[in-house]
Amino acid sequence: MNQLFQLSGRTAIVTGGGGGLGLGMANSLAKAGANIILMTHNEPKPGVLEQLRSFGGTVHSITADLSDLSKISDIAAEAIKLAGGKIDILVNNAGIIRRTPAADHALEDWHAVLDLNMNSVFYLCQAIGRNMIEHGSGKIINIASMLSFQGGINVPGYTASKHAVAGITKSLANEWASKGINVNGIAPGYMATDNTTALRQDEKRSAEILGRIPAARWGTPEDLAGPVLFLASSASDYVNGHILCVDGGWMNR
Ligand code: NAD
């Protein structure tokens, strides 16, 4: 059983891996033996790389603005070089949210969200996917959302982007399953991170949300440790184009 979830010798890229859900997933992959390349918007906080290294694999970081699409192929090439030529796992986690009612949603916010949450996800999948196709194997995990399925409130750009993440995931899964690449998604429910600070500070919305979660608590980055390991490892070799909800039962309700 352990062998099924073993990642020793494999290299994983985690975007937005400096904190929040990304760091939770990077920790899980590193504990299973993976070498980690974090892609972070800003320099990682002190201690983050050291903690990941304590699990035994190599750890590198690339600091870049992934919403600058003109840089994606250079960033991917740098990661492939750091990995010694082969990337095994790509976790597309970096994402932003802009909360304004649809009638007032600024064009700038719309584009910022779509550039990072949708466009960078496709172009990074493409750039790293080419490397995986060359080697005949790979695991891509795109971080979706409950708003890959539902409409949300006051976040039209985010909802559009996360529906697109589900679409990109299924589309690439169909093309690449026969090439040894599994493309899947994780749809986190309501998780306690920077992404949801505003929601958790709004007493009314916070209570409404909590009241609808069957597990009766907000999720944490640690709640993604098992699901990401499953989708990054041989345990999921016959799972393609699936969006796994990790939501304390929210979607079921
Ligand atoms: P977070 O704000 O803590 O993390 C987002 C990460 O993206 C940060 O590390 C940030 O540095 C990075 N990032 C932002 N702009 C970037 C850019 N231009 N270039 C590169 N990196 C950039 O929030 P989180 O909750 O950890 O979010 C992680 C992912 O999970 C996001 O895709 C988010 O949409 C998704 N998600 C979160 C929740 C939740 O409840 N927290 C629910 C569903 C989905």
PDB file of C-alpha atoms and ligand atoms in Angstrom:
ATOM      1  CA  MET A   1       0.000   0.000   0.000  1.00  0.00           C
ATOM      2  CA  ASN A   2       2.760   2.462   0.919  1.00  0.00           C
ATOM      3  CA  GLN A   3       4.365   1.919  -2.474  1.00  0.00           C
ATOM      4  CA  LEU A   4       1.193   3.173  -4.144  1.00  0.00           C
ATOM      5  CA  PHE A   5       1.577   6.594  -2.534  1.00  0.00           C
ATOM      6  CA  GLN A   6       5.374   6.798  -2.704  1.00  0.00           C
ATOM      7  CA  LEU A   7       6.766   9.830  -4.578  1.00  0.00           C
ATOM      8  CA  SER A   8      10.531   9.418  -4.017  1.00  0.00           C
ATOM      9  CA  GLY A   9      12.530  10.613  -7.005  1.00  0.00           C
ATOM     10  CA  ARG A  10       9.550  12.453  -8.540  1.00  0.00           C
ATOM     11  CA  THR A  11       9.502  16.223  -8.956  1.00  0.00           C
ATOM     12  CA  ALA A  12       6.417  18.300  -8.247  1.00  0.00           C
ATOM     13  CA  ILE A  13       5.723  21.921  -9.141  1.00  0.00           C
ATOM     14  CA  VAL A  14       3.251  23.663  -6.822  1.00  0.00           C
ATOM     15  CA  THR A  15       2.160  27.146  -7.918  1.00  0.00           C
ATOM     16  CA  GLY A  16       1.186  29.616  -5.213  1.00  0.00           C
ATOM     17  CA  GLY A  17       2.932  27.216  -2.860  1.00  0.00           C
ATOM     18  CA  GLY A  18       4.299  29.766  -0.388  1.00  0.00           C
ATOM     19  CA  GLY A  19       1.286  29.607   1.936  1.00  0.00           C
ATOM     20  CA  GLY A  20      -2.370  28.583   2.263  1.00  0.00           C
ATOM     21  CA  LEU A  21      -3.613  25.493   0.433  1.00  0.00           C
ATOM     22  CA  GLY A  22      -0.532  25.407  -1.840  1.00  0.00           C
ATOM     23  CA  LEU A  23       1.876  25.012   1.054  1.00  0.00           C
ATOM     24  CA  GLY A  24      -0.396  22.395   2.636  1.00  0.00           C
ATOM     25  CA  MET A  25      -0.223  20.366  -0.590  1.00  0.00           C
ATOM     26  CA  ALA A  26       3.534  20.927  -1.046  1.00  0.00           C
ATOM     27  CA  ASN A  27       4.089  19.599   2.487  1.00  0.00           C
ATOM     28  CA  SER A  28       2.067  16.487   1.723  1.00  0.00           C
ATOM     29  CA  LEU A  29       3.984  15.759  -1.513  1.00  0.00           C
ATOM     30  CA  ALA A  30       7.346  16.422   0.165  1.00  0.00           C
ATOM     31  CA  LYS A  31       6.459  14.066   3.044  1.00  0.00           C
ATOM     32  CA  ALA A  32       5.765  11.346   0.449  1.00  0.00           C
ATOM     33  CA  GLY A  33       9.305  11.851  -0.872  1.00  0.00           C
ATOM     34  CA  ALA A  34       8.803  14.267  -3.786  1.00  0.00           C
ATOM     35  CA  ASN A  35      11.290  16.940  -4.790  1.00  0.00           C
ATOM     36  CA  ILE A  36       9.498  20.272  -4.771  1.00  0.00           C
ATOM     37  CA  ILE A  37       9.640  23.340  -6.985  1.00  0.00           C
ATOM     38  CA  LEU A  38       7.529  26.086  -5.460  1.00  0.00           C
ATOM     39  CA  MET A  39       6.356  28.850  -7.771  1.00  0.00           C
ATOM     40  CA  THR A  40       5.618  31.836  -5.588  1.00  0.00           C
ATOM     41  CA  HIS A  41       4.512  35.390  -6.347  1.00  0.00           C
ATOM     42  CA  ASN A  42       6.836  36.800  -3.666  1.00  0.00           C
ATOM     43  CA  GLU A  43       9.936  35.356  -1.982  1.00  0.00           C
ATOM     44  CA  PRO A  44       8.827  32.492   0.308  1.00  0.00           C
ATOM     45  CA  LYS A  45       8.588  33.402   4.002  1.00  0.00           C
ATOM     46  CA  PRO A  46      11.591  32.441   6.156  1.00  0.00           C
ATOM     47  CA  GLY A  47      11.491  28.786   7.152  1.00  0.00           C
ATOM     48  CA  VAL A  48       9.162  27.583   4.369  1.00  0.00           C
ATOM     49  CA  LEU A  49      11.858  26.040   2.140  1.00  0.00           C
ATOM     50  CA  GLU A  50      13.773  24.674   5.146  1.00  0.00           C
ATOM     51  CA  GLN A  51      10.662  22.940   6.464  1.00  0.00           C
ATOM     52  CA  LEU A  52      10.020  21.311   3.077  1.00  0.00           C
ATOM     53  CA  ARG A  53      13.682  20.214   2.860  1.00  0.00           C
ATOM     54  CA  SER A  54      13.396  18.538   6.267  1.00  0.00           C
ATOM     55  CA  PHE A  55      11.353  15.771   4.574  1.00  0.00           C
ATOM     56  CA  GLY A  56      14.433  14.729   2.595  1.00  0.00           C
ATOM     57  CA  GLY A  57      13.850  15.780  -1.024  1.00  0.00           C
ATOM     58  CA  THR A  58      15.335  18.722  -2.916  1.00  0.00           C
ATOM     59  CA  VAL A  59      13.444  22.018  -2.781  1.00  0.00           C
ATOM     60  CA  HIS A  60      13.706  24.973  -5.165  1.00  0.00           C
ATOM     61  CA  SER A  61      11.625  28.085  -5.589  1.00  0.00           C
ATOM     62  CA  ILE A  62      10.907  30.289  -8.569  1.00  0.00           C
ATOM     63  CA  THR A  63       9.498  33.728  -7.855  1.00  0.00           C
ATOM     64  CA  ALA A  64       7.296  34.981 -10.670  1.00  0.00           C
ATOM     65  CA  ASP A  65       4.039  36.682 -11.563  1.00  0.00           C
ATOM     66  CA  LEU A  66       2.206  33.845 -13.301  1.00  0.00           C
ATOM     67  CA  SER A  67      -0.446  36.207 -14.633  1.00  0.00           C
ATOM     68  CA  ASP A  68       2.216  37.586 -16.995  1.00  0.00           C
ATOM     69  CA  LEU A  69       1.515  35.059 -19.716  1.00  0.00           C
ATOM     70  CA  SER A  70       4.497  36.157 -21.804  1.00  0.00           C
ATOM     71  CA  LYS A  71       6.753  34.666 -19.092  1.00  0.00           C
ATOM     72  CA  ILE A  72       5.122  31.248 -18.737  1.00  0.00           C
ATOM     73  CA  SER A  73       7.322  29.381 -21.208  1.00  0.00           C
ATOM     74  CA  ASP A  74      10.532  30.771 -19.640  1.00  0.00           C
ATOM     75  CA  ILE A  75       9.281  29.903 -16.141  1.00  0.00           C
ATOM     76  CA  ALA A  76       8.400  26.365 -17.273  1.00  0.00           C
ATOM     77  CA  ALA A  77      11.824  25.966 -18.920  1.00  0.00           C
ATOM     78  CA  GLU A  78      13.526  27.083 -15.685  1.00  0.00           C
ATOM     79  CA  ALA A  79      11.515  24.554 -13.669  1.00  0.00           C
ATOM     80  CA  ILE A  80      12.324  21.725 -16.101  1.00  0.00           C
ATOM     81  CA  LYS A  81      16.019  22.620 -15.867  1.00  0.00           C
ATOM     82  CA  LEU A  82      15.891  22.668 -12.038  1.00  0.00           C
ATOM     83  CA  ALA A  83      14.225  19.245 -12.144  1.00  0.00           C
ATOM     84  CA  GLY A  84      17.008  17.797 -14.299  1.00  0.00           C
ATOM     85  CA  GLY A  85      14.773  17.547 -17.381  1.00  0.00           C
ATOM     86  CA  LYS A  86      11.606  15.854 -16.121  1.00  0.00           C
ATOM     87  CA  ILE A  87       8.566  17.133 -14.242  1.00  0.00           C
ATOM     88  CA  ASP A  88       6.323  14.417 -12.814  1.00  0.00           C
ATOM     89  CA  ILE A  89       3.620  16.421 -11.021  1.00  0.00           C
ATOM     90  CA  LEU A  90       2.120  19.861 -11.640  1.00  0.00           C
ATOM     91  CA  VAL A  91      -0.247  21.378  -9.089  1.00  0.00           C
ATOM     92  CA  ASN A  92      -1.853  24.529 -10.497  1.00  0.00           C
ATOM     93  CA  ASN A  93      -2.921  26.163  -7.251  1.00  0.00           C
ATOM     94  CA  ALA A  94      -2.167  29.914  -7.570  1.00  0.00           C
ATOM     95  CA  GLY A  95      -5.392  31.869  -7.697  1.00  0.00           C
ATOM     96  CA  ILE A  96      -6.980  35.162  -6.699  1.00  0.00           C
ATOM     97  CA  ILE A  97     -10.522  36.335  -6.015  1.00  0.00           C
ATOM     98  CA  ARG A  98     -12.068  39.803  -6.437  1.00  0.00           C
ATOM     99  CA  ARG A  99     -15.338  40.370  -4.606  1.00  0.00           C
ATOM    100  CA  THR A 100     -17.635  43.011  -6.168  1.00  0.00           C
ATOM    101  CA  PRO A 101     -21.246  42.709  -7.342  1.00  0.00           C
ATOM    102  CA  ALA A 102     -21.534  41.877 -11.046  1.00  0.00           C
ATOM    103  CA  ALA A 103     -23.013  45.292 -11.899  1.00  0.00           C
ATOM    104  CA  ASP A 104     -19.905  47.012 -10.523  1.00  0.00           C
ATOM    105  CA  HIS A 105     -17.291  44.391 -11.389  1.00  0.00           C
ATOM    106  CA  ALA A 106     -14.361  46.330 -12.866  1.00  0.00           C
ATOM    107  CA  LEU A 107     -12.811  45.220 -16.141  1.00  0.00           C
ATOM    108  CA  GLU A 108      -9.410  45.306 -14.467  1.00  0.00           C
ATOM    109  CA  ASP A 109     -10.581  42.815 -11.808  1.00  0.00           C
ATOM    110  CA  TRP A 110     -12.182  40.579 -14.437  1.00  0.00           C
ATOM    111  CA  HIS A 111      -8.948  40.387 -16.440  1.00  0.00           C
ATOM    112  CA  ALA A 112      -6.674  39.978 -13.387  1.00  0.00           C
ATOM    113  CA  VAL A 113      -8.699  36.995 -12.174  1.00  0.00           C
ATOM    114  CA  LEU A 114      -9.027  35.368 -15.595  1.00  0.00           C
ATOM    115  CA  ASP A 115      -5.334  35.880 -16.435  1.00  0.00           C
ATOM    116  CA  LEU A 116      -4.145  34.062 -13.332  1.00  0.00           C
ATOM    117  CA  ASN A 117      -6.928  31.575 -12.567  1.00  0.00           C
ATOM    118  CA  MET A 118      -7.673  30.485 -16.135  1.00  0.00           C
ATOM    119  CA  ASN A 119      -5.043  31.582 -18.671  1.00  0.00           C
ATOM    120  CA  SER A 120      -1.945  30.791 -16.626  1.00  0.00           C
ATOM    121  CA  VAL A 121      -3.427  27.388 -15.740  1.00  0.00           C
ATOM    122  CA  PHE A 122      -3.877  26.453 -19.404  1.00  0.00           C
ATOM    123  CA  TYR A 123      -0.480  27.749 -20.529  1.00  0.00           C
ATOM    124  CA  LEU A 124       1.371  26.105 -17.638  1.00  0.00           C
ATOM    125  CA  CYS A 125      -0.475  22.825 -18.345  1.00  0.00           C
ATOM    126  CA  GLN A 126       0.597  23.174 -21.966  1.00  0.00           C
ATOM    127  CA  ALA A 127       4.266  24.009 -21.256  1.00  0.00           C
ATOM    128  CA  ILE A 128       4.726  21.309 -18.605  1.00  0.00           C
ATOM    129  CA  GLY A 129       2.377  18.894 -20.395  1.00  0.00           C
ATOM    130  CA  ARG A 130       4.740  18.888 -23.405  1.00  0.00           C
ATOM    131  CA  ASN A 131       7.536  17.711 -21.091  1.00  0.00           C
ATOM    132  CA  MET A 132       5.249  15.015 -19.649  1.00  0.00           C
ATOM    133  CA  ILE A 133       4.201  13.868 -23.140  1.00  0.00           C
ATOM    134  CA  GLU A 134       7.895  13.554 -24.064  1.00  0.00           C
ATOM    135  CA  HIS A 135       8.446  11.253 -21.065  1.00  0.00           C
ATOM    136  CA  GLY A 136       5.141   9.391 -21.366  1.00  0.00           C
ATOM    137  CA  SER A 137       3.956  10.084 -17.817  1.00  0.00           C
ATOM    138  CA  GLY A 138       2.743  12.819 -15.509  1.00  0.00           C
ATOM    139  CA  LYS A 139       0.115  13.976 -13.049  1.00  0.00           C
ATOM    140  CA  ILE A 140      -1.568  17.365 -13.362  1.00  0.00           C
ATOM    141  CA  ILE A 141      -3.829  18.588 -10.574  1.00  0.00           C
ATOM    142  CA  ASN A 142      -5.714  21.825 -11.137  1.00  0.00           C
ATOM    143  CA  ILE A 143      -7.281  23.554  -8.159  1.00  0.00           C
ATOM    144  CA  ALA A 144     -10.916  24.222  -8.950  1.00  0.00           C
ATOM    145  CA  SER A 145     -13.619  25.370  -6.494  1.00  0.00           C
ATOM    146  CA  MET A 146     -17.235  24.910  -5.471  1.00  0.00           C
ATOM    147  CA  LEU A 147     -17.635  27.760  -7.981  1.00  0.00           C
ATOM    148  CA  SER A 148     -16.595  25.356 -10.742  1.00  0.00           C
ATOM    149  CA  PHE A 149     -20.146  24.024 -10.250  1.00  0.00           C
ATOM    150  CA  GLN A 150     -22.103  26.854  -8.595  1.00  0.00           C
ATOM    151  CA  GLY A 151     -22.571  30.561  -9.338  1.00  0.00           C
ATOM    152  CA  GLY A 152     -21.368  32.176  -6.109  1.00  0.00           C
ATOM    153  CA  ILE A 153     -22.290  35.713  -5.052  1.00  0.00           C
ATOM    154  CA  ASN A 154     -20.353  38.892  -6.001  1.00  0.00           C
ATOM    155  CA  VAL A 155     -17.519  36.929  -7.668  1.00  0.00           C
ATOM    156  CA  PRO A 156     -18.486  36.636 -11.364  1.00  0.00           C
ATOM    157  CA  GLY A 157     -14.902  36.630 -12.690  1.00  0.00           C
ATOM    158  CA  TYR A 158     -13.806  34.021 -10.159  1.00  0.00           C
ATOM    159  CA  THR A 159     -16.797  31.812 -10.992  1.00  0.00           C
ATOM    160  CA  ALA A 160     -16.078  32.084 -14.724  1.00  0.00           C
ATOM    161  CA  SER A 161     -12.412  31.240 -14.126  1.00  0.00           C
ATOM    162  CA  LYS A 162     -13.126  28.208 -11.937  1.00  0.00           C
ATOM    163  CA  HIS A 163     -15.736  26.818 -14.358  1.00  0.00           C
ATOM    164  CA  ALA A 164     -12.962  27.178 -16.960  1.00  0.00           C
ATOM    165  CA  VAL A 165     -10.503  25.276 -14.747  1.00  0.00           C
ATOM    166  CA  ALA A 166     -12.932  22.327 -14.704  1.00  0.00           C
ATOM    167  CA  GLY A 167     -13.312  22.573 -18.486  1.00  0.00           C
ATOM    168  CA  ILE A 168      -9.564  22.765 -19.116  1.00  0.00           C
ATOM    169  CA  THR A 169      -9.051  19.760 -16.813  1.00  0.00           C
ATOM    170  CA  LYS A 170     -11.583  17.586 -18.654  1.00  0.00           C
ATOM    171  CA  SER A 171     -10.396  18.703 -22.079  1.00  0.00           C
ATOM    172  CA  LEU A 172      -6.728  17.932 -21.375  1.00  0.00           C
ATOM    173  CA  ALA A 173      -7.623  14.667 -19.625  1.00  0.00           C
ATOM    174  CA  ASN A 174      -9.310  13.461 -22.816  1.00  0.00           C
ATOM    175  CA  GLU A 175      -6.297  14.336 -24.969  1.00  0.00           C
ATOM    176  CA  TRP A 176      -3.553  13.149 -22.648  1.00  0.00           C
ATOM    177  CA  ALA A 177      -4.907  10.071 -20.806  1.00  0.00           C
ATOM    178  CA  SER A 178      -3.578   7.807 -23.573  1.00  0.00           C
ATOM    179  CA  LYS A 179      -0.158   9.459 -23.237  1.00  0.00           C
ATOM    180  CA  GLY A 180       0.241   8.378 -19.618  1.00  0.00           C
ATOM    181  CA  ILE A 181      -0.806  11.722 -18.142  1.00  0.00           C
ATOM    182  CA  ASN A 182      -3.572  12.025 -15.579  1.00  0.00           C
ATOM    183  CA  VAL A 183      -5.225  15.437 -15.517  1.00  0.00           C
ATOM    184  CA  ASN A 184      -7.591  15.896 -12.586  1.00  0.00           C
ATOM    185  CA  GLY A 185      -8.849  18.652 -10.326  1.00  0.00           C
ATOM    186  CA  ILE A 186      -9.512  19.255  -6.659  1.00  0.00           C
ATOM    187  CA  ALA A 187     -12.455  21.464  -5.750  1.00  0.00           C
ATOM    188  CA  PRO A 188     -11.896  22.699  -2.200  1.00  0.00           C
ATOM    189  CA  GLY A 189     -14.950  23.774  -0.247  1.00  0.00           C
ATOM    190  CA  TYR A 190     -14.783  26.703   2.145  1.00  0.00           C
ATOM    191  CA  MET A 191     -11.243  26.663   3.568  1.00  0.00           C
ATOM    192  CA  ALA A 192      -9.734  28.975   6.201  1.00  0.00           C
ATOM    193  CA  THR A 193      -7.007  30.801   4.208  1.00  0.00           C
ATOM    194  CA  ASP A 194      -6.265  34.368   3.027  1.00  0.00           C
ATOM    195  CA  ASN A 195      -8.615  33.723   0.094  1.00  0.00           C
ATOM    196  CA  THR A 196     -11.615  33.630   2.467  1.00  0.00           C
ATOM    197  CA  THR A 197     -10.585  36.199   5.100  1.00  0.00           C
ATOM    198  CA  ALA A 198     -13.244  38.685   3.938  1.00  0.00           C
ATOM    199  CA  LEU A 199     -15.963  36.005   4.015  1.00  0.00           C
ATOM    200  CA  ARG A 200     -15.000  34.809   7.475  1.00  0.00           C
ATOM    201  CA  GLN A 201     -14.987  38.403   8.751  1.00  0.00           C
ATOM    202  CA  ASP A 202     -18.548  38.930   7.488  1.00  0.00           C
ATOM    203  CA  GLU A 203     -20.484  37.496  10.431  1.00  0.00           C
ATOM    204  CA  LYS A 204     -23.715  36.925   8.512  1.00  0.00           C
ATOM    205  CA  ARG A 205     -22.133  35.242   5.461  1.00  0.00           C
ATOM    206  CA  SER A 206     -19.771  33.279   7.675  1.00  0.00           C
ATOM    207  CA  ALA A 207     -22.643  31.871   9.738  1.00  0.00           C
ATOM    208  CA  GLU A 208     -24.666  31.073   6.590  1.00  0.00           C
ATOM    209  CA  ILE A 209     -21.722  29.203   5.088  1.00  0.00           C
ATOM    210  CA  LEU A 210     -20.885  27.272   8.240  1.00  0.00           C
ATOM    211  CA  GLY A 211     -24.540  26.327   8.695  1.00  0.00           C
ATOM    212  CA  ARG A 212     -24.525  24.646   5.263  1.00  0.00           C
ATOM    213  CA  ILE A 213     -21.367  22.568   5.698  1.00  0.00           C
ATOM    214  CA  PRO A 214     -22.353  19.042   6.843  1.00  0.00           C
ATOM    215  CA  ALA A 215     -18.929  18.584   8.484  1.00  0.00           C
ATOM    216  CA  ALA A 216     -19.747  21.733  10.550  1.00  0.00           C
ATOM    217  CA  ARG A 217     -16.315  23.341  10.148  1.00  0.00           C
ATOM    218  CA  TRP A 218     -14.261  25.275   7.624  1.00  0.00           C
ATOM    219  CA  GLY A 219     -11.578  23.204   5.869  1.00  0.00           C
ATOM    220  CA  THR A 220      -7.843  23.603   6.414  1.00  0.00           C
ATOM    221  CA  PRO A 221      -4.779  23.219   4.154  1.00  0.00           C
ATOM    222  CA  GLU A 222      -4.139  19.847   5.865  1.00  0.00           C
ATOM    223  CA  ASP A 223      -7.490  18.592   4.539  1.00  0.00           C
ATOM    224  CA  LEU A 224      -5.967  18.578   1.038  1.00  0.00           C
ATOM    225  CA  ALA A 225      -2.958  16.453   2.049  1.00  0.00           C
ATOM    226  CA  GLY A 226      -4.595  13.089   1.289  1.00  0.00           C
ATOM    227  CA  PRO A 227      -6.524  14.099  -1.850  1.00  0.00           C
ATOM    228  CA  VAL A 228      -3.466  15.701  -3.504  1.00  0.00           C
ATOM    229  CA  LEU A 229      -1.302  12.691  -2.647  1.00  0.00           C
ATOM    230  CA  PHE A 230      -3.901  10.362  -4.174  1.00  0.00           C
ATOM    231  CA  LEU A 231      -4.047  12.342  -7.424  1.00  0.00           C
ATOM    232  CA  ALA A 232      -0.243  12.825  -7.600  1.00  0.00           C
ATOM    233  CA  SER A 233       0.620   9.168  -7.031  1.00  0.00           C
ATOM    234  CA  SER A 234       0.181   5.808  -8.769  1.00  0.00           C
ATOM    235  CA  ALA A 235      -2.927   5.296  -6.617  1.00  0.00           C
ATOM    236  CA  SER A 236      -4.893   7.326  -9.199  1.00  0.00           C
ATOM    237  CA  ASP A 237      -3.448   5.906 -12.435  1.00  0.00           C
ATOM    238  CA  TYR A 238      -6.919   5.113 -13.840  1.00  0.00           C
ATOM    239  CA  VAL A 239      -8.545   8.379 -12.703  1.00  0.00           C
ATOM    240  CA  ASN A 240      -8.847  10.906 -15.526  1.00  0.00           C
ATOM    241  CA  GLY A 241     -10.701  14.204 -15.797  1.00  0.00           C
ATOM    242  CA  HIS A 242     -12.221  13.945 -12.318  1.00  0.00           C
ATOM    243  CA  ILE A 243     -12.872  16.985 -10.127  1.00  0.00           C
ATOM    244  CA  LEU A 244     -12.639  15.771  -6.544  1.00  0.00           C
ATOM    245  CA  CYS A 245     -14.690  17.851  -4.094  1.00  0.00           C
ATOM    246  CA  VAL A 246     -12.967  18.242  -0.726  1.00  0.00           C
ATOM    247  CA  ASP A 247     -15.679  20.242   0.942  1.00  0.00           C
ATOM    248  CA  GLY A 248     -16.960  18.649   4.149  1.00  0.00           C
ATOM    249  CA  GLY A 249     -20.051  17.627   2.154  1.00  0.00           C
ATOM    250  CA  TRP A 250     -21.065  21.100   0.851  1.00  0.00           C
ATOM    251  CA  MET A 251     -21.886  19.972  -2.709  1.00  0.00           C
ATOM    252  CA  ASN A 252     -23.948  17.067  -1.440  1.00  0.00           C
ATOM    253  CA  ARG A 253     -26.284  19.235   0.517  1.00  0.00           C
TER     254      ARG A 253
HETATM  255  P1  NAD B   1      -4.148  32.141  -0.789  1.00  0.00           P
HETATM  256  O1  NAD B   1      -4.526  33.539  -1.131  1.00  0.00           O
HETATM  257  O2  NAD B   1      -3.562  31.838   0.535  1.00  0.00           O
HETATM  258  O3  NAD B   1      -3.195  31.536  -1.904  1.00  0.00           O
HETATM  259  C1  NAD B   1      -3.134  31.971  -3.232  1.00  0.00           C
HETATM  260  C2  NAD B   1      -1.723  31.819  -3.723  1.00  0.00           C
HETATM  261  O4  NAD B   1      -1.636  32.315  -5.071  1.00  0.00           O
HETATM  262  C3  NAD B   1      -0.742  32.634  -2.887  1.00  0.00           C
HETATM  263  O5  NAD B   1       0.368  31.811  -2.583  1.00  0.00           O
HETATM  264  C4  NAD B   1      -0.341  33.770  -3.810  1.00  0.00           C
HETATM  265  O6  NAD B   1       0.976  34.221  -3.603  1.00  0.00           O
HETATM  266  C5  NAD B   1      -0.469  33.118  -5.179  1.00  0.00           C
HETATM  267  N1  NAD B   1      -0.594  34.126  -6.218  1.00  0.00           N
HETATM  268  C6  NAD B   1      -1.461  35.173  -6.243  1.00  0.00           C
HETATM  269  N2  NAD B   1      -1.235  35.917  -7.343  1.00  0.00           N
HETATM  270  C7  NAD B   1      -0.214  35.325  -8.023  1.00  0.00           C
HETATM  271  C8  NAD B   1       0.473  35.617  -9.220  1.00  0.00           C
HETATM  272  N3  NAD B   1       0.138  36.678  -9.967  1.00  0.00           N
HETATM  273  N4  NAD B   1       1.485  34.811  -9.608  1.00  0.00           N
HETATM  274  C9  NAD B   1       1.835  33.735  -8.858  1.00  0.00           C
HETATM  275  N5  NAD B   1       1.215  33.392  -7.714  1.00  0.00           N
HETATM  276  C10 NAD B   1       0.185  34.178  -7.315  1.00  0.00           C
HETATM  277  O7  NAD B   1      -5.494  31.326  -0.973  1.00  0.00           O
HETATM  278  P2  NAD B   1      -5.760  29.764  -0.991  1.00  0.00           P
HETATM  279  O8  NAD B   1      -7.077  29.585  -0.357  1.00  0.00           O
HETATM  280  O9  NAD B   1      -4.612  29.005  -0.478  1.00  0.00           O
HETATM  281  O10 NAD B   1      -5.964  29.518  -2.556  1.00  0.00           O
HETATM  282  C11 NAD B   1      -5.283  28.519  -3.283  1.00  0.00           C
HETATM  283  C12 NAD B   1      -6.169  28.052  -4.430  1.00  0.00           C
HETATM  284  O11 NAD B   1      -7.319  27.402  -3.900  1.00  0.00           O
HETATM  285  C13 NAD B   1      -6.682  29.178  -5.324  1.00  0.00           C
HETATM  286  O12 NAD B   1      -6.688  28.748  -6.669  1.00  0.00           O
HETATM  287  C14 NAD B   1      -8.114  29.359  -4.827  1.00  0.00           C
HETATM  288  O13 NAD B   1      -8.950  29.898  -5.810  1.00  0.00           O
HETATM  289  C15 NAD B   1      -8.468  27.930  -4.505  1.00  0.00           C
HETATM  290  N6  NAD B   1      -9.615  27.768  -3.603  1.00  0.00           N
HETATM  291  C16 NAD B   1      -9.581  28.247  -2.331  1.00  0.00           C
HETATM  292  C17 NAD B   1     -10.690  28.054  -1.525  1.00  0.00           C
HETATM  293  C18 NAD B   1     -10.750  28.542  -0.107  1.00  0.00           C
HETATM  294  O14 NAD B   1     -11.804  28.434   0.503  1.00  0.00           O
HETATM  295  N7  NAD B   1      -9.671  29.048   0.468  1.00  0.00           N
HETATM  296  C19 NAD B   1     -11.796  27.379  -2.001  1.00  0.00           C
HETATM  297  C20 NAD B   1     -11.794  26.908  -3.305  1.00  0.00           C
HETATM  298  C21 NAD B   1     -10.685  27.097  -4.098  1.00  0.00           C
END
